[in-house]
Tab-separated table of C-alpha atoms in Angstrom:
chain	number	residue	atom	x	y	z
X	126	MET	CA	9.871	2.364	74.847
X	127	ILE	CA	11.558	5.643	73.936
X	128	ALA	CA	11.836	4.580	70.291
X	129	GLN	CA	8.178	3.562	70.268
X	130	ALA	CA	7.110	6.899	71.758
X	131	ILE	CA	9.179	8.829	69.203
X	132	PHE	CA	7.711	6.766	66.382
X	133	ILE	CA	4.122	7.285	67.582
X	134	ILE	CA	4.677	11.059	67.847
X	135	ILE	CA	6.161	11.235	64.343
X	136	LEU	CA	3.367	9.074	62.912
X	137	GLY	CA	0.639	11.115	64.615
X	138	LEU	CA	2.156	14.415	63.480
X	139	ALA	CA	2.502	13.168	59.884
X	140	VAL	CA	-1.101	11.947	59.737
X	141	PHE	CA	-2.366	15.212	61.276
X	142	LEU	CA	-0.479	17.418	58.803
X	143	PHE	CA	-1.558	15.275	55.852
X	144	ALA	CA	-5.212	15.402	56.898
X	145	LYS	CA	-4.980	19.177	57.358
X	146	ASN	CA	-3.499	19.754	53.905
X	147	VAL	CA	-5.939	17.372	52.216
X	148	GLY	CA	-8.753	19.226	53.986
X	149	LYS	CA	-7.563	22.495	52.423
X	150	ILE	CA	-7.504	20.960	48.958
X	151	ARG	CA	-10.998	19.545	49.495
X	152	ARG	CA	-12.172	23.004	50.586
X	153	ASN	CA	-10.592	24.558	47.487
X	154	ILE	CA	-12.264	22.025	45.182
X	155	LEU	CA	-15.647	22.719	46.762
X	156	LEU	CA	-15.256	26.424	45.963
X	157	GLY	CA	-16.478	25.413	42.502
X	158	LYS	CA	-20.112	25.326	41.480
X	159	ASP	CA	-22.151	22.193	42.002
X	160	THR	CA	-22.563	19.696	39.175
X	161	ASP	CA	-24.307	16.343	39.280
X	162	ARG	CA	-22.040	13.398	38.460
X	163	SER	CA	-23.989	10.740	40.374
X	164	ASP	CA	-25.740	9.159	37.379
X	165	ASN	CA	-24.991	5.682	36.035
X	166	PRO	CA	-22.805	4.422	38.907
X	167	ALA	CA	-22.168	1.040	37.265
X	168	LEU	CA	-20.608	2.681	34.211
X	169	ARG	CA	-18.618	5.052	36.421
X	170	TRP	CA	-17.100	2.165	38.363
X	171	LYS	CA	-16.246	0.529	35.047
X	172	VAL	CA	-14.530	3.683	33.764
X	173	MET	CA	-12.563	4.060	37.001
X	174	ALA	CA	-11.441	0.418	36.944
X	175	LYS	CA	-10.445	0.659	33.305
X	176	VAL	CA	-8.706	4.045	33.270
X	177	ALA	CA	-7.369	4.584	36.804
X	178	LEU	CA	-6.769	1.013	37.956
X	179	GLY	CA	-6.060	-0.587	34.579
X	180	GLN	CA	-4.195	2.454	33.169
X	181	THR	CA	-5.515	1.640	29.690
X	182	LYS	CA	-4.798	5.114	28.313
X	183	MET	CA	-1.112	4.826	29.214
X	184	VAL	CA	-0.367	2.076	26.693
X	185	LYS	CA	-0.296	4.472	23.734
X	186	ARG	CA	3.278	5.246	24.854
X	187	PRO	CA	4.629	1.736	25.628
X	188	VAL	CA	7.943	2.659	27.304
X	189	ALA	CA	6.328	5.114	29.694
X	190	ALA	CA	3.457	2.679	30.284
X	191	ILE	CA	5.740	-0.209	31.297
X	192	MET	CA	7.923	1.929	33.566
X	193	HIS	CA	4.885	3.573	35.163
X	194	PHE	CA	3.344	0.135	35.710
X	195	PHE	CA	6.447	-0.957	37.642
X	196	ILE	CA	6.221	2.092	39.909
X	197	TYR	CA	2.438	1.780	40.258
X	198	VAL	CA	2.463	-1.898	41.239
X	199	GLY	CA	5.496	-1.390	43.454
X	200	PHE	CA	3.831	1.512	45.233
X	201	VAL	CA	0.668	-0.484	45.913
X	202	ILE	CA	2.225	-3.805	46.950
X	203	ILE	CA	5.280	-2.573	48.838
X	204	ASN	CA	2.929	-0.523	51.029
X	205	LEU	CA	1.853	-3.848	52.541
X	206	GLU	CA	5.382	-4.016	53.935
X	207	VAL	CA	4.963	-0.471	55.269
X	208	LEU	CA	1.998	-1.703	57.313
X	209	GLU	CA	4.300	-4.183	59.055
X	210	ILE	CA	6.892	-1.475	59.704
X	211	MET	CA	4.265	0.738	61.320
X	212	ILE	CA	3.011	-2.039	63.556
X	213	ASP	CA	6.596	-2.861	64.544
X	214	GLY	CA	7.233	0.811	65.283
X	215	ILE	CA	4.172	1.163	67.508
X	216	PHE	CA	4.540	-2.092	69.467
X	217	GLY	CA	8.319	-2.488	69.409
X	218	SER	CA	8.150	-5.815	67.574
X	219	HIS	CA	10.290	-6.996	64.668
X	220	ARG	CA	8.810	-8.507	61.481
X	221	ILE	CA	5.567	-9.226	63.285
X	222	PHE	CA	3.971	-10.904	60.264
X	223	SER	CA	6.723	-13.496	59.855
X	224	GLN	CA	5.292	-16.095	62.254
X	225	PRO	CA	1.559	-15.811	61.347
X	226	LEU	CA	2.295	-15.982	57.602
X	227	GLY	CA	4.961	-18.666	57.778
X	228	SER	CA	6.431	-19.618	54.390
X	229	LEU	CA	4.145	-17.093	52.659
X	230	TYR	CA	6.085	-14.335	54.389
X	231	GLY	CA	9.268	-15.357	52.593
X	232	LEU	CA	7.476	-15.226	49.240
X	233	LEU	CA	6.096	-11.764	50.029
X	234	ILE	CA	9.453	-10.324	51.062
X	235	GLY	CA	11.068	-11.813	47.960
X	236	ALA	CA	8.347	-10.274	45.772
X	237	PHE	CA	8.765	-6.913	47.528
X	238	GLU	CA	12.486	-6.946	46.781
X	239	LEU	CA	12.007	-7.773	43.111
X	240	LEU	CA	9.429	-4.988	42.849
X	241	ALA	CA	11.837	-2.612	44.544
X	242	VAL	CA	14.409	-3.339	41.830
X	243	LEU	CA	11.788	-2.694	39.137
X	244	VAL	CA	10.822	0.585	40.810
X	245	LEU	CA	14.491	1.604	40.957
X	246	THR	CA	14.899	0.772	37.272
X	247	ALA	CA	11.800	2.733	36.276
X	248	CYS	CA	12.854	5.781	38.309
X	249	VAL	CA	16.308	5.815	36.698
X	250	VAL	CA	14.715	5.538	33.236
X	251	PHE	CA	12.317	8.400	33.987
X	252	LEU	CA	15.157	10.557	35.318
X	253	CYS	CA	17.129	9.951	32.122
X	254	ARG	CA	14.127	10.732	29.923
X	255	ARG	CA	13.671	14.058	31.698
X	256	ASN	CA	17.252	15.168	32.246
X	257	VAL	CA	19.360	13.391	29.615
X	258	VAL	CA	17.088	12.688	26.645
X	259	HIS	CA	15.059	15.874	27.300
X	260	LEU	CA	11.766	14.680	25.815
X	261	LYS	CA	9.959	17.608	24.234
X	262	ARG	CA	6.667	17.104	26.075
X	263	PHE	CA	8.417	17.743	29.399
X	264	SER	CA	9.247	21.294	28.306
X	265	GLY	CA	7.134	24.370	27.651
X	266	VAL	CA	6.557	27.869	29.009
X	267	GLU	CA	4.522	26.453	31.883
X	268	MET	CA	7.268	24.002	32.870
X	269	THR	CA	9.212	26.416	35.045
X	270	SER	CA	11.867	25.399	37.566
X	271	TRP	CA	9.385	24.102	40.154
X	272	PRO	CA	7.401	21.673	37.926
X	273	LYS	CA	10.658	20.221	36.592
X	274	SER	CA	12.210	19.977	40.060
X	275	ASP	CA	9.029	18.476	41.515
X	276	ALA	CA	9.242	15.449	39.219
X	277	ASN	CA	12.956	14.984	39.932
X	278	TYR	CA	12.440	15.258	43.700
X	279	ILE	CA	9.857	12.474	43.633
X	280	LEU	CA	11.960	10.163	41.475
X	281	ILE	CA	15.075	10.699	43.605
X	282	THR	CA	13.053	10.163	46.791
X	283	GLU	CA	11.690	6.877	45.477
X	284	ILE	CA	15.197	5.730	44.574
X	285	LEU	CA	16.430	6.556	48.078
X	286	LEU	CA	13.462	4.814	49.729
X	287	MET	CA	13.914	1.626	47.693
X	288	THR	CA	17.671	1.670	48.338
X	289	ALA	CA	17.051	2.041	52.075
X	290	PHE	CA	14.532	-0.823	51.974
X	291	LEU	CA	16.945	-3.202	50.255
X	292	THR	CA	19.871	-2.168	52.486
X	293	MET	CA	17.705	-2.678	55.591
X	294	ASN	CA	16.834	-6.174	54.403
X	295	ALA	CA	20.492	-6.928	53.620
X	296	ALA	CA	21.547	-5.983	57.143
X	297	ASP	CA	18.634	-7.941	58.587
X	298	TYR	CA	19.646	-10.952	56.482
X	299	LYS	CA	23.207	-10.923	57.815
X	300	LEU	CA	21.997	-10.492	61.394
X	301	GLN	CA	19.715	-13.509	60.931
X	302	LEU	CA	22.675	-15.582	59.799
X	303	LEU	CA	24.511	-14.500	62.964
X	304	HIS	CA	21.453	-15.452	65.090
X	305	PHE	CA	21.810	-12.084	66.772
X	306	GLU	CA	19.214	-11.231	69.441
X	307	HIS	CA	15.692	-10.993	67.962
X	308	TYR	CA	16.807	-11.272	64.328
X	309	VAL	CA	15.380	-14.740	63.877
X	310	LYS	CA	15.140	-16.449	60.502
X	311	ALA	CA	12.298	-14.703	58.645
X	312	GLY	CA	11.816	-13.953	54.991
X	313	SER	CA	13.507	-14.618	51.696
X	314	PHE	CA	15.973	-12.043	50.399
X	315	PRO	CA	16.839	-12.716	46.724
X	316	VAL	CA	18.123	-9.168	46.147
X	317	ALA	CA	19.281	-8.185	49.639
X	318	SER	CA	21.455	-11.290	49.859
X	319	LEU	CA	23.426	-9.976	46.862
X	320	ILE	CA	23.973	-6.637	48.627
X	321	ALA	CA	24.887	-8.199	51.979
X	322	PRO	CA	28.606	-8.840	51.227
X	323	ILE	CA	29.320	-5.092	50.965
X	324	LEU	CA	27.966	-4.461	54.476
X	325	PRO	CA	30.061	-4.714	57.674
X	326	ASP	CA	30.492	-8.122	59.288
X	327	GLY	CA	30.173	-7.009	62.918
X	328	ALA	CA	26.778	-7.421	64.566
X	329	GLY	CA	26.902	-3.977	66.195
X	330	ALA	CA	27.584	-2.187	62.893
X	331	LEU	CA	24.887	-4.216	61.148
X	332	VAL	CA	22.310	-3.263	63.769
X	333	VAL	CA	23.168	0.416	63.221
X	334	VAL	CA	22.783	0.025	59.441
X	335	GLU	CA	19.504	-1.859	59.811
X	336	ARG	CA	18.022	0.666	62.272
X	337	VAL	CA	19.170	3.737	60.320
X	338	CYS	CA	17.665	2.361	57.113
X	339	TRP	CA	14.496	1.344	58.954
X	340	TRP	CA	13.975	4.868	60.331
X	341	PHE	CA	14.986	6.518	57.060
X	342	HIS	CA	12.558	4.336	55.111
X	343	ILE	CA	9.495	4.955	57.282
X	344	ILE	CA	10.167	8.651	57.950
X	345	GLY	CA	10.823	9.096	54.236
X	346	ILE	CA	7.440	7.546	53.425
X	347	LEU	CA	5.672	9.804	55.941
X	348	ALA	CA	7.497	12.843	54.543
X	349	PHE	CA	6.551	11.746	51.011
X	350	LEU	CA	2.931	11.487	52.158
X	351	ASN	CA	2.976	15.106	53.319
X	352	TYR	CA	4.741	16.250	50.172
X	353	LEU	CA	1.951	14.910	47.942
X	354	PRO	CA	-0.540	17.767	48.540
X	355	TYR	CA	2.082	20.252	47.292
X	356	SER	CA	3.025	18.165	44.275
X	357	LYS	CA	1.654	17.026	40.933
X	358	HIS	CA	1.963	13.525	42.377
X	359	PHE	CA	-1.262	14.116	44.292
X	360	HIS	CA	-2.790	12.338	41.281
X	361	ILE	CA	-1.817	9.123	43.102
X	362	LEU	CA	-4.895	9.738	45.271
X	363	LEU	CA	-7.150	11.833	43.025
X	364	ALA	CA	-6.903	9.744	39.849
X	365	PHE	CA	-9.540	7.345	41.152
X	366	PRO	CA	-12.300	9.823	42.105
X	367	ASN	CA	-11.468	11.967	39.077
X	368	THR	CA	-12.040	9.089	36.647
X	369	TYR	CA	-15.128	7.951	38.561
X	370	TYR	CA	-16.694	11.380	38.097
X	371	SER	CA	-15.737	11.553	34.414
X	372	ASN	CA	-18.075	13.256	31.978
X	373	LEU	CA	-19.947	10.342	30.398
X	374	ASN	CA	-21.334	12.443	27.550
X	375	ASN	CA	-19.761	12.304	24.111
X	376	LYS	CA	-16.668	14.476	23.839
X	377	GLY	CA	-17.495	17.837	22.298
X	378	LYS	CA	-21.049	17.990	23.637
X	379	PHE	CA	-21.578	21.501	24.982
X	380	THR	CA	-23.615	22.341	28.038
X	381	ASN	CA	-26.570	24.700	27.775
X	382	MET	CA	-27.405	27.210	30.473
X	383	ALA	CA	-30.943	26.529	31.696
X	384	SER	CA	-31.804	30.228	31.969
X	385	VAL	CA	-30.790	30.890	28.360
X	386	THR	CA	-32.529	27.743	27.084
X	387	ASN	CA	-35.769	28.753	28.795
X	388	GLU	CA	-35.591	32.241	27.343
X	389	VAL	CA	-35.113	30.924	23.794
X	390	LYS	CA	-37.962	28.434	24.201
X	391	ALA	CA	-40.231	31.202	25.443
X	392	MET	CA	-39.373	33.337	22.399
X	393	LEU	CA	-40.177	30.476	20.020
X	394	ASP	CA	-43.265	29.252	21.857
X	395	PRO	CA	-45.379	31.865	23.704
X	396	SER	CA	-47.245	29.083	25.542
X	397	PHE	CA	-44.018	27.743	27.063
X	398	VAL	CA	-43.845	28.132	30.858
X	399	PRO	CA	-40.191	28.114	31.968
X	400	GLU	CA	-39.040	26.442	35.143
X	401	ASN	CA	-37.752	28.688	37.878
X	402	THR	CA	-34.000	28.112	37.571
X	403	GLY	CA	-33.009	31.417	39.176
X	404	GLU	CA	-30.822	34.054	37.638
X	405	PRO	CA	-27.312	32.905	36.745
X	406	ALA	CA	-24.595	34.621	38.747
X	407	ARG	CA	-22.507	34.806	35.601
X	408	PHE	CA	-22.612	33.653	31.998
X	409	GLY	CA	-19.548	31.483	31.551
X	410	VAL	CA	-16.366	31.578	33.608
X	411	LYS	CA	-14.201	34.491	34.648
X	412	ASP	CA	-12.578	33.079	37.787
X	413	VAL	CA	-12.152	29.661	39.373
X	414	THR	CA	-15.244	30.034	41.566
X	415	ASP	CA	-17.319	30.060	38.363
X	416	LEU	CA	-15.987	26.615	37.404
X	417	SER	CA	-17.537	23.386	38.659
X	418	TRP	CA	-15.977	21.407	41.488
X	419	LYS	CA	-15.141	18.725	38.903
X	420	ASN	CA	-13.061	21.209	36.873
X	421	LEU	CA	-11.154	22.122	40.046
X	422	MET	CA	-10.653	18.460	40.961
X	423	GLU	CA	-9.185	17.920	37.509
X	424	ALA	CA	-6.770	20.798	38.097
X	425	TYR	CA	-5.448	19.100	41.233
X	426	THR	CA	-5.365	15.714	39.452
X	427	CYS	CA	-3.218	16.919	36.542
X	428	THR	CA	0.036	14.936	36.331
X	429	GLU	CA	1.760	17.552	34.118
X	430	CYS	CA	2.795	14.695	31.808
X	431	GLY	CA	2.294	16.855	28.717
X	432	ARG	CA	0.413	14.261	26.694
X	433	CYS	CA	-2.409	16.752	26.121
X	434	THR	CA	-0.097	19.503	24.873
X	435	SER	CA	1.903	17.103	22.687
X	436	VAL	CA	-1.219	16.217	20.647
X	437	CYS	CA	-2.791	19.709	20.620
X	438	PRO	CA	-2.909	20.916	16.976
X	439	ALA	CA	-2.821	24.538	18.078
X	440	ASN	CA	0.319	23.994	20.138
X	441	ILE	CA	1.961	21.869	17.427
X	442	THR	CA	1.515	24.681	14.898
X	443	GLY	CA	3.188	27.195	17.205
X	444	LYS	CA	0.168	28.866	18.794
X	445	LEU	CA	0.233	29.967	22.412
X	446	LEU	CA	-2.250	27.396	23.702
X	447	SER	CA	-1.049	24.564	25.947
X	448	PRO	CA	-3.827	22.449	27.533
X	449	ARG	CA	-1.431	21.478	30.314
X	450	LYS	CA	-0.900	25.156	31.132
X	451	ILE	CA	-4.676	25.660	31.323
X	452	MET	CA	-4.906	23.030	34.060
X	453	MET	CA	-1.786	24.212	35.900
X	454	ASP	CA	-2.998	27.825	35.838
X	455	THR	CA	-6.392	26.754	37.172
X	456	ARG	CA	-4.747	24.831	40.017
X	457	ASP	CA	-2.434	27.747	40.850
X	458	ARG	CA	-5.322	30.211	40.869
X	459	VAL	CA	-7.660	28.121	43.048
X	460	THR	CA	-4.778	27.511	45.468
X	461	GLU	CA	-4.200	31.272	45.619
X	462	VAL	CA	-7.903	31.859	46.283
X	463	GLY	CA	-7.817	29.256	49.063
X	464	ASN	CA	-4.751	30.871	50.645
X	465	ASN	CA	-6.500	34.249	50.543
X	466	LEU	CA	-9.466	32.695	52.343
X	467	ASP	CA	-7.179	31.458	55.099
X	468	LYS	CA	-5.427	34.828	55.450
X	469	TYR	CA	-8.148	37.414	54.848
X	470	GLY	CA	-11.539	35.690	54.988
X	471	LYS	CA	-14.186	34.962	52.383
X	472	ASP	CA	-14.933	38.576	51.428
X	473	HIS	CA	-11.386	39.367	50.297
X	474	ASP	CA	-10.879	40.401	46.670
X	475	ASP	CA	-7.304	40.317	45.436
X	476	GLY	CA	-8.214	41.958	42.142
X	477	LYS	CA	-7.118	38.922	40.124
X	478	THR	CA	-9.064	36.507	37.953
X	479	LEU	CA	-8.298	33.326	36.064
X	480	LEU	CA	-9.050	35.182	32.840
X	481	ASP	CA	-6.293	37.625	31.843
X	482	ASN	CA	-4.208	37.276	35.026
X	483	TYR	CA	-3.484	33.590	34.436
X	484	ILE	CA	-4.946	32.544	31.085
X	485	THR	CA	-4.775	34.930	28.143
X	486	ARG	CA	-7.484	35.402	25.526
X	487	GLU	CA	-5.046	34.445	22.802
X	488	GLU	CA	-4.710	31.009	24.387
X	489	LEU	CA	-8.480	30.565	24.593
X	490	TRP	CA	-9.221	31.489	20.983
X	491	ALA	CA	-6.388	29.290	19.681
X	492	CYS	CA	-8.299	26.172	20.774
X	493	THR	CA	-10.024	24.250	17.962
X	494	THR	CA	-12.172	22.258	20.462
X	495	CYS	CA	-11.015	19.042	18.786
X	496	ASN	CA	-10.796	17.291	22.192
X	497	ALA	CA	-7.471	15.651	21.354
X	498	CYS	CA	-6.222	16.732	24.794
X	499	ALA	CA	-9.162	15.088	26.577
X	500	GLU	CA	-8.653	11.895	24.587
X	501	ALA	CA	-4.918	11.785	25.398
X	502	CYS	CA	-5.155	12.458	29.144
X	503	PRO	CA	-4.419	9.269	31.140
X	504	VAL	CA	-6.798	10.341	33.948
X	505	ASN	CA	-9.709	11.764	31.891
X	506	ILE	CA	-9.046	15.473	32.422
X	507	ASN	CA	-10.826	17.775	29.959
X	508	PRO	CA	-9.221	21.227	29.512
X	509	VAL	CA	-11.712	22.054	26.738
X	510	GLU	CA	-14.523	22.454	29.289
X	511	ILE	CA	-12.619	25.275	30.987
X	512	ILE	CA	-11.681	26.892	27.666
X	513	THR	CA	-15.219	26.902	26.268
X	514	GLU	CA	-16.715	28.250	29.494
X	515	MET	CA	-14.217	31.114	29.544
X	516	ARG	CA	-15.034	31.816	25.911
X	517	ARG	CA	-18.705	31.894	26.880
X	518	TYR	CA	-17.971	34.624	29.418
X	519	ILE	CA	-16.050	36.686	26.861
X	520	VAL	CA	-18.890	36.439	24.332
X	521	MET	CA	-21.965	36.672	26.560
X	522	GLU	CA	-20.766	38.966	29.357
X	523	GLU	CA	-18.199	41.162	27.636
X	524	SER	CA	-19.320	40.949	23.995
X	525	GLN	CA	-15.662	40.871	23.045
X	526	ALA	CA	-15.537	37.980	20.623
X	527	PRO	CA	-13.044	38.265	17.724
X	528	ALA	CA	-14.342	40.180	14.678
X	529	SER	CA	-14.613	37.000	12.595
X	530	LEU	CA	-16.917	35.442	15.187
X	531	ASN	CA	-19.014	38.593	15.499
X	532	ASN	CA	-19.526	38.525	11.727
X	533	MET	CA	-20.619	34.908	11.970
X	534	PHE	CA	-23.020	35.727	14.832
X	535	GLY	CA	-24.554	38.512	12.758
X	536	ASN	CA	-24.980	36.252	9.750
X	537	VAL	CA	-26.640	33.538	11.825
X	538	GLU	CA	-29.019	36.104	13.314
X	539	ASN	CA	-29.904	37.728	9.993
X	540	ASN	CA	-29.538	34.897	7.486
X	541	GLY	CA	-29.937	31.744	9.544
X	542	ALA	CA	-26.484	30.554	8.496
X	543	PRO	CA	-22.837	31.513	9.111
X	544	TRP	CA	-22.514	32.994	5.611
X	545	LYS	CA	-23.433	36.485	4.461
X	546	TYR	CA	-25.835	35.287	1.766
X	547	SER	CA	-29.578	35.423	2.349
X	548	GLN	CA	-31.556	32.205	2.460
X	549	ALA	CA	-33.090	33.000	-0.935
X	550	ASP	CA	-29.657	33.188	-2.571
X	551	ARG	CA	-28.129	30.189	-0.844
X	552	PHE	CA	-28.592	27.793	-3.784
X	553	ASN	CA	-27.461	30.202	-6.495
X	554	TRP	CA	-24.169	28.374	-6.906
X	555	ALA	CA	-25.987	25.357	-8.364
X	556	GLU	CA	-28.048	27.436	-10.794
X	557	ASN	CA	-25.027	29.410	-11.987
X	558	LYS	CA	-23.188	26.164	-12.674
């Protein structure tokens, strides 16, 4: 009864803390402006199933795709075993599903163990890729000590959890062979049976090993759950809604501000009666509260995998822009704004903005808007939307576009084209030839 009470307290505390932290992230995401992504639900479900569930955009890098698939499937299926552990912890039972499932239980446990080995293998491969091979896309100015450590912490934690799971099963297997107390024959242990010989032979020592690994495994999972909101691995949860709410328009299609569109239409057609859209609070984006909630969700969904930056032509040619940094800076800034809300209230102004304090103008103007980053992202994040909206603020609010763009704007206004020649002289090249 004491063990059950301790388990229930730990479980309740873990769920409470997780819900509290997820609530803060939800609040931070909703600091963004509203945008309608409720259209075409059938297509949205299809995109989510294809991209998030099917991981179709991962296959462009086969090694990473296979290893990630092992971890992904292992995470989903082995959590069925976690359900049994939780029920056992609450009610004081042991392998409660073994009798109802019968022979199927043995197949499930055997499958769980094989998946655990695959997860272990994938985690070791990923650790080597990051810390031994030093793949280029895992480096960059934005990849400071914390982002690098974060990935290593998760991989090491998963290795420890899978090791504890297999060791627990090995001890359980030996106790079953000894017919000790409630350790009745249940399950098939194709991997644990290979580990069993290295464990002690005494029943008392085996019980200690089995219980220690049992507690370590479940407490580790609950700790991992509460680590997610502080980690890039929160994409485990957000990848699905983020892909569901993907922008279904063609990549590169810019949004028009209704107030500006109405004004232009009124200039061209005096009979045009504009709709009352209200005055925009700001043209473009200066801080995270000017972004849409979808942009902020994408910031929290970013996996920091670096696929976007590795295909960015601006970054490849040595320019300052890194699409991954754009998303990480956005996430850091909205988290800072949320923390300020908790500490000082909604009217607090810390004197910082996403523009200049986090993202420099040099980064923004280096972007070619080719959308290679959006195409490469495995969870449909689009850094270009943030970049173009911040550019819009610089041009429309501050009138501080680069000189080359200002020249182009002037030519369009005066000549109807980006070039300095008048419309009457535009075909002179053909006549001169």
